[in-house]
Short mmCIF file of C-alpha atoms and ligand atoms in Angstrom, two decimals:
data_model
loop_
_atom_site.label_atom_id
_atom_site.label_comp_id
_atom_site.label_asym_id
_atom_site.label_seq_id
_atom_site.Cartn_x
_atom_site.Cartn_y
_atom_site.Cartn_z
CA MET S 889 75.82 24.05 119.77
CA CYS S 890 73.50 26.60 119.81
CA GLY S 891 71.12 28.05 122.43
CA VAL S 892 67.88 28.66 121.97
CA PHE S 893 64.46 30.82 123.80
CA GLY S 894 61.29 31.61 123.25
CA ILE S 895 58.64 33.33 125.29
CA ARG S 896 55.03 34.51 124.96
CA SER S 897 53.84 37.35 127.56
CA ALA S 898 50.86 39.79 126.69
CA GLU S 899 52.48 41.90 129.56
CA ARG S 900 56.10 41.80 129.20
CA GLU S 901 58.45 43.00 126.44
CA VAL S 902 59.22 40.03 124.76
CA ALA S 903 62.23 40.52 122.62
CA ARG S 904 64.08 42.63 125.72
CA LEU S 905 63.47 39.41 127.74
CA ALA S 906 64.98 37.19 124.59
CA TYR S 907 68.06 39.38 124.55
CA PHE S 908 68.49 39.07 127.92
CA ALA S 909 68.00 35.13 127.84
CA LEU S 910 70.63 35.18 124.81
CA PHE S 911 73.23 36.79 127.04
CA ALA S 912 72.85 33.30 129.42
CA LEU S 913 73.00 31.35 126.44
CA GLN S 914 76.03 32.68 124.84
CA HIS S 915 78.41 30.18 125.86
CA ARG S 916 76.38 27.71 123.29
CA GLY S 917 77.21 30.02 120.19
CA GLN S 918 79.12 33.03 119.38
CA GLU S 919 79.08 32.82 115.54
CA SER S 920 75.37 34.57 115.50
CA ALA S 921 72.49 35.71 117.29
CA GLY S 922 69.23 36.51 116.83
CA ILE S 923 65.41 37.37 117.61
CA ALA S 924 62.09 37.07 116.10
CA VAL S 925 58.76 38.46 117.20
CA SER S 926 55.26 38.39 116.59
CA GLU S 927 53.07 41.19 117.01
CA GLY S 928 49.20 40.38 116.23
CA GLY S 929 50.61 37.67 113.84
CA ARG S 930 53.12 40.02 111.81
CA LEU S 931 56.68 38.77 112.07
CA THR S 932 59.74 40.90 112.39
CA ALA S 933 63.50 38.70 112.48
CA LEU S 934 66.53 40.37 113.56
CA ARG S 935 69.96 38.73 113.06
CA ASP S 936 73.38 39.05 112.68
CA MET S 937 76.77 37.67 113.04
CA GLY S 938 78.78 37.72 116.09
CA LEU S 939 78.05 37.94 119.75
CA VAL S 940 74.44 39.17 121.29
CA ALA S 941 75.71 42.61 122.46
CA GLN S 942 77.36 43.09 118.97
CA VAL S 943 74.02 42.34 116.93
CA PHE S 944 71.40 44.07 119.14
CA ASN S 945 70.90 47.90 120.38
CA GLU S 946 68.63 49.51 122.18
CA GLN S 947 66.98 51.27 119.00
CA GLN S 948 66.64 47.85 117.66
CA LEU S 949 65.25 46.26 120.51
CA GLN S 950 62.27 48.58 120.73
CA ALA S 951 61.60 47.97 117.18
CA LEU S 952 60.89 44.50 117.93
CA PRO S 953 57.49 45.05 119.85
CA GLY S 954 55.10 41.66 119.95
CA GLU S 955 53.75 39.16 122.45
CA VAL S 956 55.73 36.37 121.24
CA ALA S 957 59.91 36.16 120.83
CA ILE S 958 62.05 33.58 119.85
CA GLY S 959 65.90 33.61 120.17
CA HIS S 960 69.27 31.76 118.94
CA THR S 961 72.85 31.90 119.49
CA ARG S 962 74.55 29.71 116.58
CA TYR S 963 77.63 27.43 116.73
CA SER S 964 77.75 25.87 113.47
CA THR S 965 77.71 22.06 112.77
CA THR S 966 75.90 22.07 109.27
CA GLY S 967 76.27 24.89 106.88
CA GLY S 968 78.68 27.18 107.07
CA VAL S 969 79.54 30.55 109.37
CA HIS S 970 77.99 32.96 107.04
CA TRP S 971 74.56 35.62 107.60
CA THR S 972 72.51 33.31 105.47
CA ASN S 973 72.59 30.62 107.86
CA ALA S 974 72.16 32.88 110.87
CA GLN S 975 69.33 32.07 113.01
CA PRO S 976 66.21 32.15 113.59
CA LEU S 977 65.86 31.39 109.99
CA VAL S 978 62.67 32.68 108.42
CA HIS S 979 61.31 30.28 105.47
CA HIS S 980 58.34 31.42 103.35
CA GLY S 981 56.10 28.35 102.50
CA ARG S 982 53.15 27.50 100.48
CA THR S 983 51.00 27.25 103.46
CA ARG S 984 52.95 29.52 106.40
CA THR S 985 55.71 31.39 107.10
CA VAL S 986 57.95 29.88 109.62
CA ALA S 987 60.68 31.50 112.10
CA LEU S 988 62.66 28.80 113.61
CA GLY S 989 65.79 28.42 115.54
CA HIS S 990 67.29 24.86 116.41
CA ASN S 991 69.92 23.50 118.39
CA GLY S 992 71.19 20.00 117.14
CA ASN S 993 71.55 18.86 113.75
CA LEU S 994 70.09 16.24 111.87
CA THR S 995 71.29 13.21 110.39
CA ASN S 996 69.19 12.69 107.52
CA ALA S 997 68.88 16.51 106.38
CA GLY S 998 70.46 15.82 102.81
CA THR S 999 67.58 13.43 101.84
CA LEU S 1000 65.17 16.04 103.04
CA ARG S 1001 66.70 19.00 101.07
CA ASP S 1002 66.67 16.91 98.18
CA GLU S 1003 62.80 15.97 98.43
CA LEU S 1004 62.09 19.67 99.01
CA ILE S 1005 64.24 21.07 96.17
CA ALA S 1006 62.63 17.83 94.24
CA ASP S 1007 58.99 19.76 95.60
CA GLY S 1008 60.05 22.84 93.97
CA ILE S 1009 60.76 24.50 97.41
CA ARG S 1010 63.26 27.25 97.40
CA LEU S 1011 65.92 26.90 100.01
CA ALA S 1012 67.92 30.13 101.10
CA SER S 1013 70.43 28.70 103.19
CA THR S 1014 72.86 25.86 103.56
CA SER S 1015 71.86 24.55 107.01
CA ASP S 1016 69.71 21.71 108.04
CA THR S 1017 67.56 23.97 110.33
CA GLU S 1018 65.57 25.21 107.04
CA VAL S 1019 64.55 21.70 105.90
CA ILE S 1020 62.66 21.86 109.22
CA ALA S 1021 61.13 24.85 108.69
CA ALA S 1022 60.33 24.36 105.06
CA LEU S 1023 58.68 21.11 106.20
CA ILE S 1024 56.18 22.83 108.51
CA ALA S 1025 55.65 25.61 106.15
CA ARG S 1026 54.37 23.59 103.03
CA ASP S 1027 52.30 21.38 105.22
CA PRO S 1028 48.44 22.04 104.84
CA ALA S 1029 47.46 20.33 107.95
CA PRO S 1030 46.48 22.25 111.20
CA LEU S 1031 50.17 23.49 112.84
CA PRO S 1032 50.41 20.77 115.72
CA ASP S 1033 49.86 18.01 112.93
CA ALA S 1034 51.95 19.64 110.38
CA VAL S 1035 54.81 19.77 113.47
CA ALA S 1036 53.81 16.29 114.33
CA ALA S 1037 54.32 15.33 110.77
CA THR S 1038 57.75 17.24 110.50
CA MET S 1039 58.86 15.67 113.40
CA HIS S 1040 58.04 11.99 111.86
CA ARG S 1041 60.09 13.03 109.11
CA LEU S 1042 63.59 14.03 111.38
CA GLU S 1043 66.31 12.24 112.29
CA GLY S 1044 68.89 13.38 114.60
CA ALA S 1045 69.08 16.03 117.29
CA TYR S 1046 66.58 18.77 117.33
CA SER S 1047 65.73 21.09 120.10
CA VAL S 1048 63.46 23.65 118.67
CA VAL S 1049 61.54 27.13 119.14
CA ALA S 1050 59.25 28.48 116.41
CA ILE S 1051 57.04 31.27 115.47
CA VAL S 1052 53.89 29.89 113.13
CA ASP S 1053 51.25 32.44 112.48
CA GLY S 1054 51.60 34.33 115.91
CA THR S 1055 51.68 31.00 117.70
CA MET S 1056 54.95 29.97 119.24
CA VAL S 1057 55.90 26.47 119.03
CA ALA S 1058 58.80 24.33 120.86
CA PHE S 1059 59.82 20.58 120.44
CA ARG S 1060 62.22 17.95 120.70
CA ASP S 1061 63.65 15.12 119.07
CA PRO S 1062 62.55 11.61 120.80
CA HIS S 1063 65.58 10.92 122.07
CA GLY S 1064 65.99 14.05 123.96
CA ILE S 1065 69.33 14.70 122.89
CA ARG S 1066 70.03 18.27 123.30
CA PRO S 1067 68.43 20.05 126.15
CA LEU S 1068 65.26 21.75 126.53
CA THR S 1069 63.61 23.51 129.23
CA LEU S 1070 60.24 24.76 130.10
CA GLY S 1071 59.74 27.82 132.81
CA ARG S 1072 57.03 29.98 133.90
CA ILE S 1073 57.31 34.12 134.92
CA GLY S 1074 54.09 34.64 136.65
CA ASP S 1075 51.61 32.97 134.04
CA ASP S 1076 53.81 33.31 131.25
CA TRP S 1077 55.50 30.11 129.55
CA VAL S 1078 59.11 30.55 128.37
CA VAL S 1079 61.42 27.71 127.43
CA ALA S 1080 65.40 27.88 126.79
CA SER S 1081 68.27 25.30 126.41
CA GLU S 1082 69.10 25.69 130.25
CA SER S 1083 68.43 26.85 133.35
CA CYS S 1084 70.45 29.75 133.60
CA ALA S 1085 68.93 31.48 130.99
CA LEU S 1086 65.13 30.66 132.70
CA ASP S 1087 66.98 32.34 136.24
CA LEU S 1088 68.36 35.25 134.14
CA VAL S 1089 64.54 36.49 133.02
CA GLY S 1090 63.08 35.49 136.34
CA ALA S 1091 61.76 32.66 135.48
CA VAL S 1092 61.37 29.41 137.48
CA VAL S 1093 61.95 26.12 135.88
CA ASP S 1094 58.58 23.89 135.49
CA ARG S 1095 60.12 20.55 134.07
CA ASP S 1096 62.21 19.86 130.70
CA VAL S 1097 60.39 19.52 127.53
CA ARG S 1098 59.71 15.84 127.05
CA PRO S 1099 61.77 13.48 124.27
CA GLY S 1100 59.10 13.78 121.29
CA GLU S 1101 56.77 16.62 122.97
CA VAL S 1102 55.25 19.67 120.96
CA LEU S 1103 54.19 22.13 123.03
CA TRP S 1104 52.10 25.47 121.38
CA LEU S 1105 51.45 28.62 123.03
CA ASP S 1106 48.65 30.58 121.56
CA ALA S 1107 46.23 33.40 123.14
CA ASP S 1108 44.31 30.68 125.08
CA GLY S 1109 47.61 29.28 126.79
CA MET S 1110 49.80 26.53 126.35
CA HIS S 1111 49.01 23.09 124.77
CA SER S 1112 50.99 19.74 124.73
CA ALA S 1113 50.82 16.64 122.76
CA GLN S 1114 53.36 13.44 122.35
CA ALA S 1115 54.08 14.05 118.84
CA VAL S 1116 56.15 11.30 117.97
CA PRO S 1117 56.75 8.35 120.91
CA GLU S 1118 59.67 9.02 123.06
CA GLY S 1119 62.42 7.00 122.15
CA ARG S 1120 65.60 5.31 124.11
CA GLY S 1121 67.12 8.23 126.16
CA ALA S 1122 70.28 10.09 125.05
CA ALA S 1123 70.48 13.37 126.25
CA CYS S 1124 74.28 14.24 125.87
CA ILE S 1125 76.44 13.58 128.28
CA PHE S 1126 79.16 16.03 127.00
CA GLU S 1127 76.45 18.91 128.46
CA HIS S 1128 77.22 17.51 131.54
CA VAL S 1129 81.28 17.65 130.96
CA TYR S 1130 81.54 20.63 129.30
CA PHE S 1131 78.69 22.34 127.19
CA ALA S 1132 76.09 23.64 129.90
CA ARG S 1133 77.17 26.50 132.06
CA PRO S 1134 78.02 25.02 135.41
CA ASP S 1135 75.18 27.06 137.09
CA SER S 1136 72.78 25.24 134.99
CA ARG S 1137 70.41 22.24 136.00
CA LEU S 1138 70.56 19.07 134.05
CA GLY S 1139 68.19 16.09 135.10
CA GLY S 1140 68.08 17.79 138.17
CA THR S 1141 71.33 18.10 139.05
CA GLU S 1142 73.32 21.46 138.86
CA VAL S 1143 76.15 20.78 136.26
CA HIS S 1144 79.07 22.15 138.52
CA THR S 1145 78.12 19.61 141.11
CA SER S 1146 78.62 17.01 138.44
CA ARG S 1147 81.81 18.34 137.24
CA VAL S 1148 83.15 18.67 140.97
CA ARG S 1149 82.16 14.83 141.34
CA MET S 1150 84.17 14.23 138.04
CA GLY S 1151 87.08 15.75 139.56
CA GLN S 1152 86.86 13.72 142.75
CA LYS S 1153 86.40 10.41 140.86
CA LEU S 1154 89.19 11.21 138.81
CA ALA S 1155 91.52 11.74 141.86
CA GLU S 1156 90.57 8.51 143.67
CA GLU S 1157 90.81 6.43 140.10
CA ALA S 1158 94.38 8.34 139.30
CA PRO S 1159 95.89 9.53 142.37
CA THR S 1160 99.46 11.00 142.42
CA GLU S 1161 102.17 12.80 144.57
CA ALA S 1162 102.00 16.44 143.66
CA ASP S 1163 102.30 19.99 145.36
CA LEU S 1164 99.38 21.65 143.23
CA VAL S 1165 96.48 21.20 141.55
CA MET S 1166 95.28 23.45 138.96
CA ALA S 1167 92.61 23.92 136.19
CA ILE S 1168 92.76 24.56 132.67
CA PRO S 1169 90.27 27.60 132.88
CA ASP S 1170 87.45 27.98 132.68
CA SER S 1171 86.38 24.45 131.57
CA GLY S 1172 88.74 22.20 134.24
CA THR S 1173 87.68 24.61 137.11
CA PRO S 1174 84.88 22.67 138.67
CA ALA S 1175 87.20 19.22 138.16
CA ALA S 1176 90.31 20.42 139.49
CA ILE S 1177 88.09 21.77 142.76
CA GLY S 1178 86.94 18.10 143.39
CA PHE S 1179 90.25 16.47 142.40
CA ALA S 1180 91.65 18.85 144.99
CA LYS S 1181 89.18 18.19 147.47
CA ALA S 1182 89.16 14.48 147.35
CA SER S 1183 93.30 14.19 146.94
CA GLY S 1184 93.89 16.83 149.77
CA ILE S 1185 96.39 18.38 147.74
CA PRO S 1186 96.25 22.17 147.40
CA TYR S 1187 93.86 24.13 144.51
CA ASP S 1188 95.71 27.24 143.24
CA GLU S 1189 95.98 29.15 139.84
CA GLY S 1190 98.77 28.60 138.02
CA LEU S 1191 97.47 29.75 134.50
CA ILE S 1192 95.65 33.09 134.17
CA LYS S 1193 92.97 33.08 130.86
CA ASN S 1194 92.56 36.27 129.01
CA ARG S 1195 89.08 36.27 128.90
CA TYR S 1196 89.00 39.00 125.78
CA VAL S 1197 90.15 36.44 123.40
CA GLY S 1198 87.21 35.19 121.46
CA ARG S 1199 87.28 33.78 118.11
CA THR S 1200 89.91 35.66 116.23
CA PHE S 1201 89.69 36.15 112.09
CA ILE S 1202 93.30 37.33 112.25
CA GLN S 1203 95.91 34.89 111.42
CA PRO S 1204 98.74 35.35 113.17
CA ASP S 1205 101.96 35.04 111.50
CA GLN S 1206 104.32 32.20 111.88
CA GLU S 1207 105.99 33.67 115.00
CA LEU S 1208 103.12 34.54 116.65
CA ARG S 1209 101.65 31.08 115.64
CA ALA S 1210 104.20 29.49 117.84
CA GLN S 1211 103.07 30.64 120.75
CA GLY S 1212 99.70 31.15 119.88
CA ILE S 1213 98.33 29.54 123.21
CA ARG S 1214 99.57 32.81 124.87
CA LEU S 1215 96.79 34.69 123.35
CA LYS S 1216 94.63 32.94 125.72
CA PHE S 1217 96.78 31.70 128.77
CA ASN S 1218 99.88 32.63 130.60
CA PRO S 1219 101.41 30.81 133.65
CA LEU S 1220 102.25 32.32 136.96
CA ASP S 1221 105.63 32.19 138.33
CA GLU S 1222 104.73 29.99 141.13
CA ILE S 1223 104.65 26.89 139.08
CA ALA S 1224 108.43 27.11 139.09
CA GLY S 1225 109.84 23.92 140.71
CA ARG S 1226 106.96 22.50 141.72
CA ARG S 1227 105.10 19.31 140.92
CA VAL S 1228 101.50 20.14 138.96
CA VAL S 1229 98.46 18.49 138.33
CA ILE S 1230 96.76 20.25 135.29
CA VAL S 1231 92.91 19.33 135.13
CA ASP S 1232 90.76 19.84 132.01
CA ASP S 1233 87.52 18.49 131.04
CA SER S 1234 88.60 16.35 127.55
CA ILE S 1235 91.17 16.42 125.11
CA VAL S 1236 89.81 17.21 121.68
CA ARG S 1237 92.57 17.69 118.92
CA GLY S 1238 95.12 17.23 121.46
CA ASN S 1239 96.68 20.77 120.38
CA THR S 1240 95.84 22.66 123.15
CA MET S 1241 97.28 20.29 125.76
CA ARG S 1242 100.47 19.83 123.85
CA GLN S 1243 101.13 23.50 124.03
CA LEU S 1244 100.28 24.01 127.41
CA VAL S 1245 102.22 21.10 128.67
CA SER S 1246 105.18 22.75 127.27
CA MET S 1247 104.63 25.99 128.36
CA LEU S 1248 104.34 24.90 131.88
CA PHE S 1249 107.77 22.98 131.96
CA ASP S 1250 108.91 25.67 130.39
CA ALA S 1251 107.89 28.20 133.07
CA GLY S 1252 109.74 25.71 135.39
CA ALA S 1253 107.25 22.82 136.30
CA ALA S 1254 109.18 19.89 137.85
CA GLU S 1255 106.34 17.52 136.92
CA VAL S 1256 103.30 17.88 135.26
CA HIS S 1257 100.29 15.65 135.52
CA VAL S 1258 97.37 15.85 133.35
CA ARG S 1259 94.16 14.36 134.51
CA ILE S 1260 91.15 14.47 132.13
CA SER S 1261 87.50 14.43 133.95
CA SER S 1262 86.44 12.60 130.70
CA PRO S 1263 87.49 9.60 128.84
CA PRO S 1264 88.86 9.36 126.07
CA VAL S 1265 87.49 11.19 122.72
CA VAL S 1266 87.58 8.67 119.77
CA SER S 1267 84.47 9.40 117.62
CA PRO S 1268 82.85 12.43 116.18
CA CYS S 1269 79.57 13.92 117.12
CA PHE S 1270 76.82 13.86 114.78
CA TYR S 1271 74.22 15.82 116.96
CA GLY S 1272 75.18 19.17 117.11
CA ILE S 1273 78.55 19.56 118.76
CA ASP S 1274 81.44 20.29 116.53
CA MET S 1275 84.26 18.67 117.85
CA ALA S 1276 86.21 16.83 114.57
CA ASP S 1277 86.22 14.37 112.69
CA GLU S 1278 87.39 10.78 113.71
CA ASP S 1279 91.26 11.46 112.11
CA GLU S 1280 91.39 14.67 113.93
CA LEU S 1281 90.55 13.39 117.23
CA ALA S 1282 93.76 12.33 119.20
CA ALA S 1283 92.63 9.57 121.42
CA ALA S 1284 90.65 8.33 118.43
CA HIS S 1285 94.25 5.90 117.27
CA ARG S 1286 96.26 6.39 120.32
CA SER S 1287 96.70 4.60 123.40
CA VAL S 1288 96.84 6.57 126.58
CA GLU S 1289 100.31 6.16 127.07
CA GLU S 1290 101.11 7.27 123.35
CA MET S 1291 98.55 10.34 124.19
CA ARG S 1292 100.97 10.97 127.05
CA GLU S 1293 103.98 11.21 125.04
CA HIS S 1294 101.94 13.19 122.09
CA ILE S 1295 101.03 15.49 124.51
CA GLY S 1296 104.48 15.61 126.43
CA ALA S 1297 102.96 15.02 130.12
CA THR S 1298 104.92 13.36 132.99
CA SER S 1299 101.67 11.37 133.36
CA LEU S 1300 98.40 11.00 132.05
CA HIS S 1301 94.60 9.60 133.45
CA TYR S 1302 91.04 10.17 132.04
CA LEU S 1303 88.17 9.67 134.14
CA SER S 1304 86.29 6.07 133.25
CA LEU S 1305 83.37 5.93 131.64
CA ASP S 1306 81.83 4.43 134.58
CA GLY S 1307 83.05 7.10 136.90
CA MET S 1308 81.93 9.84 134.24
CA GLN S 1309 78.24 8.30 134.44
CA ALA S 1310 78.16 7.96 138.37
CA ALA S 1311 78.99 11.74 138.49
CA THR S 1312 76.14 12.72 136.69
CA ARG S 1313 73.59 10.60 138.81
CA MET S 1314 72.23 9.95 135.05
CA PRO S 1315 70.77 6.14 134.72
CA GLU S 1316 73.26 4.53 131.69
CA GLY S 1317 70.30 3.97 129.36
CA SER S 1318 68.92 7.40 129.70
CA VAL S 1319 72.17 9.36 127.98
CA CYS S 1320 73.98 9.46 124.66
CA ARG S 1321 78.23 8.67 125.23
CA ALA S 1322 78.62 8.22 121.69
CA CYS S 1323 81.89 10.27 121.50
CA PHE S 1324 83.60 8.01 124.00
CA THR S 1325 82.00 4.60 123.23
CA ARG S 1326 81.41 4.66 119.13
CA SER S 1327 77.73 3.48 120.05
CA TYR S 1328 75.37 5.58 118.39
CA PRO S 1329 71.92 5.77 119.82
CA THR S 1330 70.55 6.52 116.22
CA ALA S 1331 71.54 5.52 113.03
CA VAL S 1332 74.32 8.06 111.49
CA PRO S 1333 76.04 8.86 108.27
CA LYS S 1334 78.38 6.47 107.15
CA ASP S 1335 80.41 9.18 104.90
CA GLY S 1336 81.34 10.91 107.80
CA ARG S 1337 80.43 14.22 109.51
CA THR S 1338 79.98 16.96 106.17
CA LYS S 1339 79.66 19.98 107.86
CA LEU S 1340 79.80 22.08 104.55
CA ARG S 1341 78.29 19.77 102.28
CA PHE S 1342 75.43 21.68 100.85
CA GLU S 1343 77.72 24.90 100.47
CA MET S 1344 78.21 23.56 97.02
CA ALA S 1345 74.72 22.26 96.35
CA PRO S 1346 71.87 23.75 94.25
CA VAL S 1347 69.92 25.69 97.13
CA LEU S 1348 67.04 26.79 94.39
CA GLY S 1349 64.41 24.35 93.51
CA PRO S 1350 63.54 23.91 89.74
S1 SF4 K 1428 78.29 11.91 120.66
FE1 SF4 K 1428 78.84 12.98 122.29
S2 SF4 K 1428 78.99 15.08 122.11
FE2 SF4 K 1428 77.36 13.76 120.77
S3 SF4 K 1428 75.74 13.87 121.57
FE3 SF4 K 1428 76.67 12.12 122.04
S4 SF4 K 1428 77.51 12.30 124.31
FE4 SF4 K 1428 76.89 14.28 123.40
#
């Protein structure tokens, strides 16, 4: 995951706008947050562990003056959860200093790291992101050429914002796997992972950054180049299913609308007799609304979500762990004696769904029909979504009936691949669906995902 934002404005308080934009991108990463600014070429960066509201205060924002700002919220896929991997990363190279925020995941980071280290370059972090910064920072070519040369070396997913010598740069991988949107506030340009961040800062959407395109914003305005040829379109379909905020627009469609359609199609494909349609809040809510609309079964709340439970580092004891799901959800009395349809966007490991189904039966539900608004997740993501390894994916080696037994539901149905695709209104050849199909748009590492593979590796050059 991860959220990125960038702005150049001589008139506006760029750090404050980045700060607000990061609130809109908080759902894309809650491990750390950061902002880097440039004032007349002087770079300052502030990043720390935690949520945006925990990292920044008024005093700190006032200490970030400048005409260029980039921001980042992190959810790690390569590199551990610690301060050195918080972004924007700042890398001091032979040619230039680069502050950089990245959404995505490189599939050739190991090779590139080895090459940089062999070249005597010191890497301070254990993420794939610093590789991008280091390649740009050591290249003696003019900035746009250095970025283009770097993009030619990168494989996998990257939507990037950076500040280099006072210039804001944004670029996207040739498949456009992760989103990146360009907007305007008056005469000023902004980029963000999702349009909801543009809405929040009062910007209007101009267009998506094109796959393979690099943008750079300097005192003369915005410039654009097709740095690498556009490849086969592979926008992540899981952004439509779950990751993106429902009020963002992807491929011209509001995400909420796509999810309601997924629920409608699911009701058409897998109807059932029931008294109540409910969602696993909030991820299943739009699809549950769609399911209720199409089926005519009333939609109601059946589970109350505790919205104050973030990532907790406090391990519950044995007794509490057994009912750990109640930390997040509690059922309402009204499900007692009723046949319920419960809708969620996906099943990954299956533990949460199994606990929820059991909790609903304990609360007196007569039947629990589980409906999932995407197909079974059978293969891991190598492009920036920390789902799970294949052996942890509940559906990877189980039939739908075995999955039903595994979660203990009365019935279980998934939305078909075609149903999901149609709901997004995106052409089939323009998206990545690899976690459902095992058909990846690029080469992926044969040894699977290894998130912490650089933690033990030497990070200093000779
Ligand atoms: S593998 Fe799945 S989650 Fe990863 S980019 Fe492709 S569709 Fe998205």
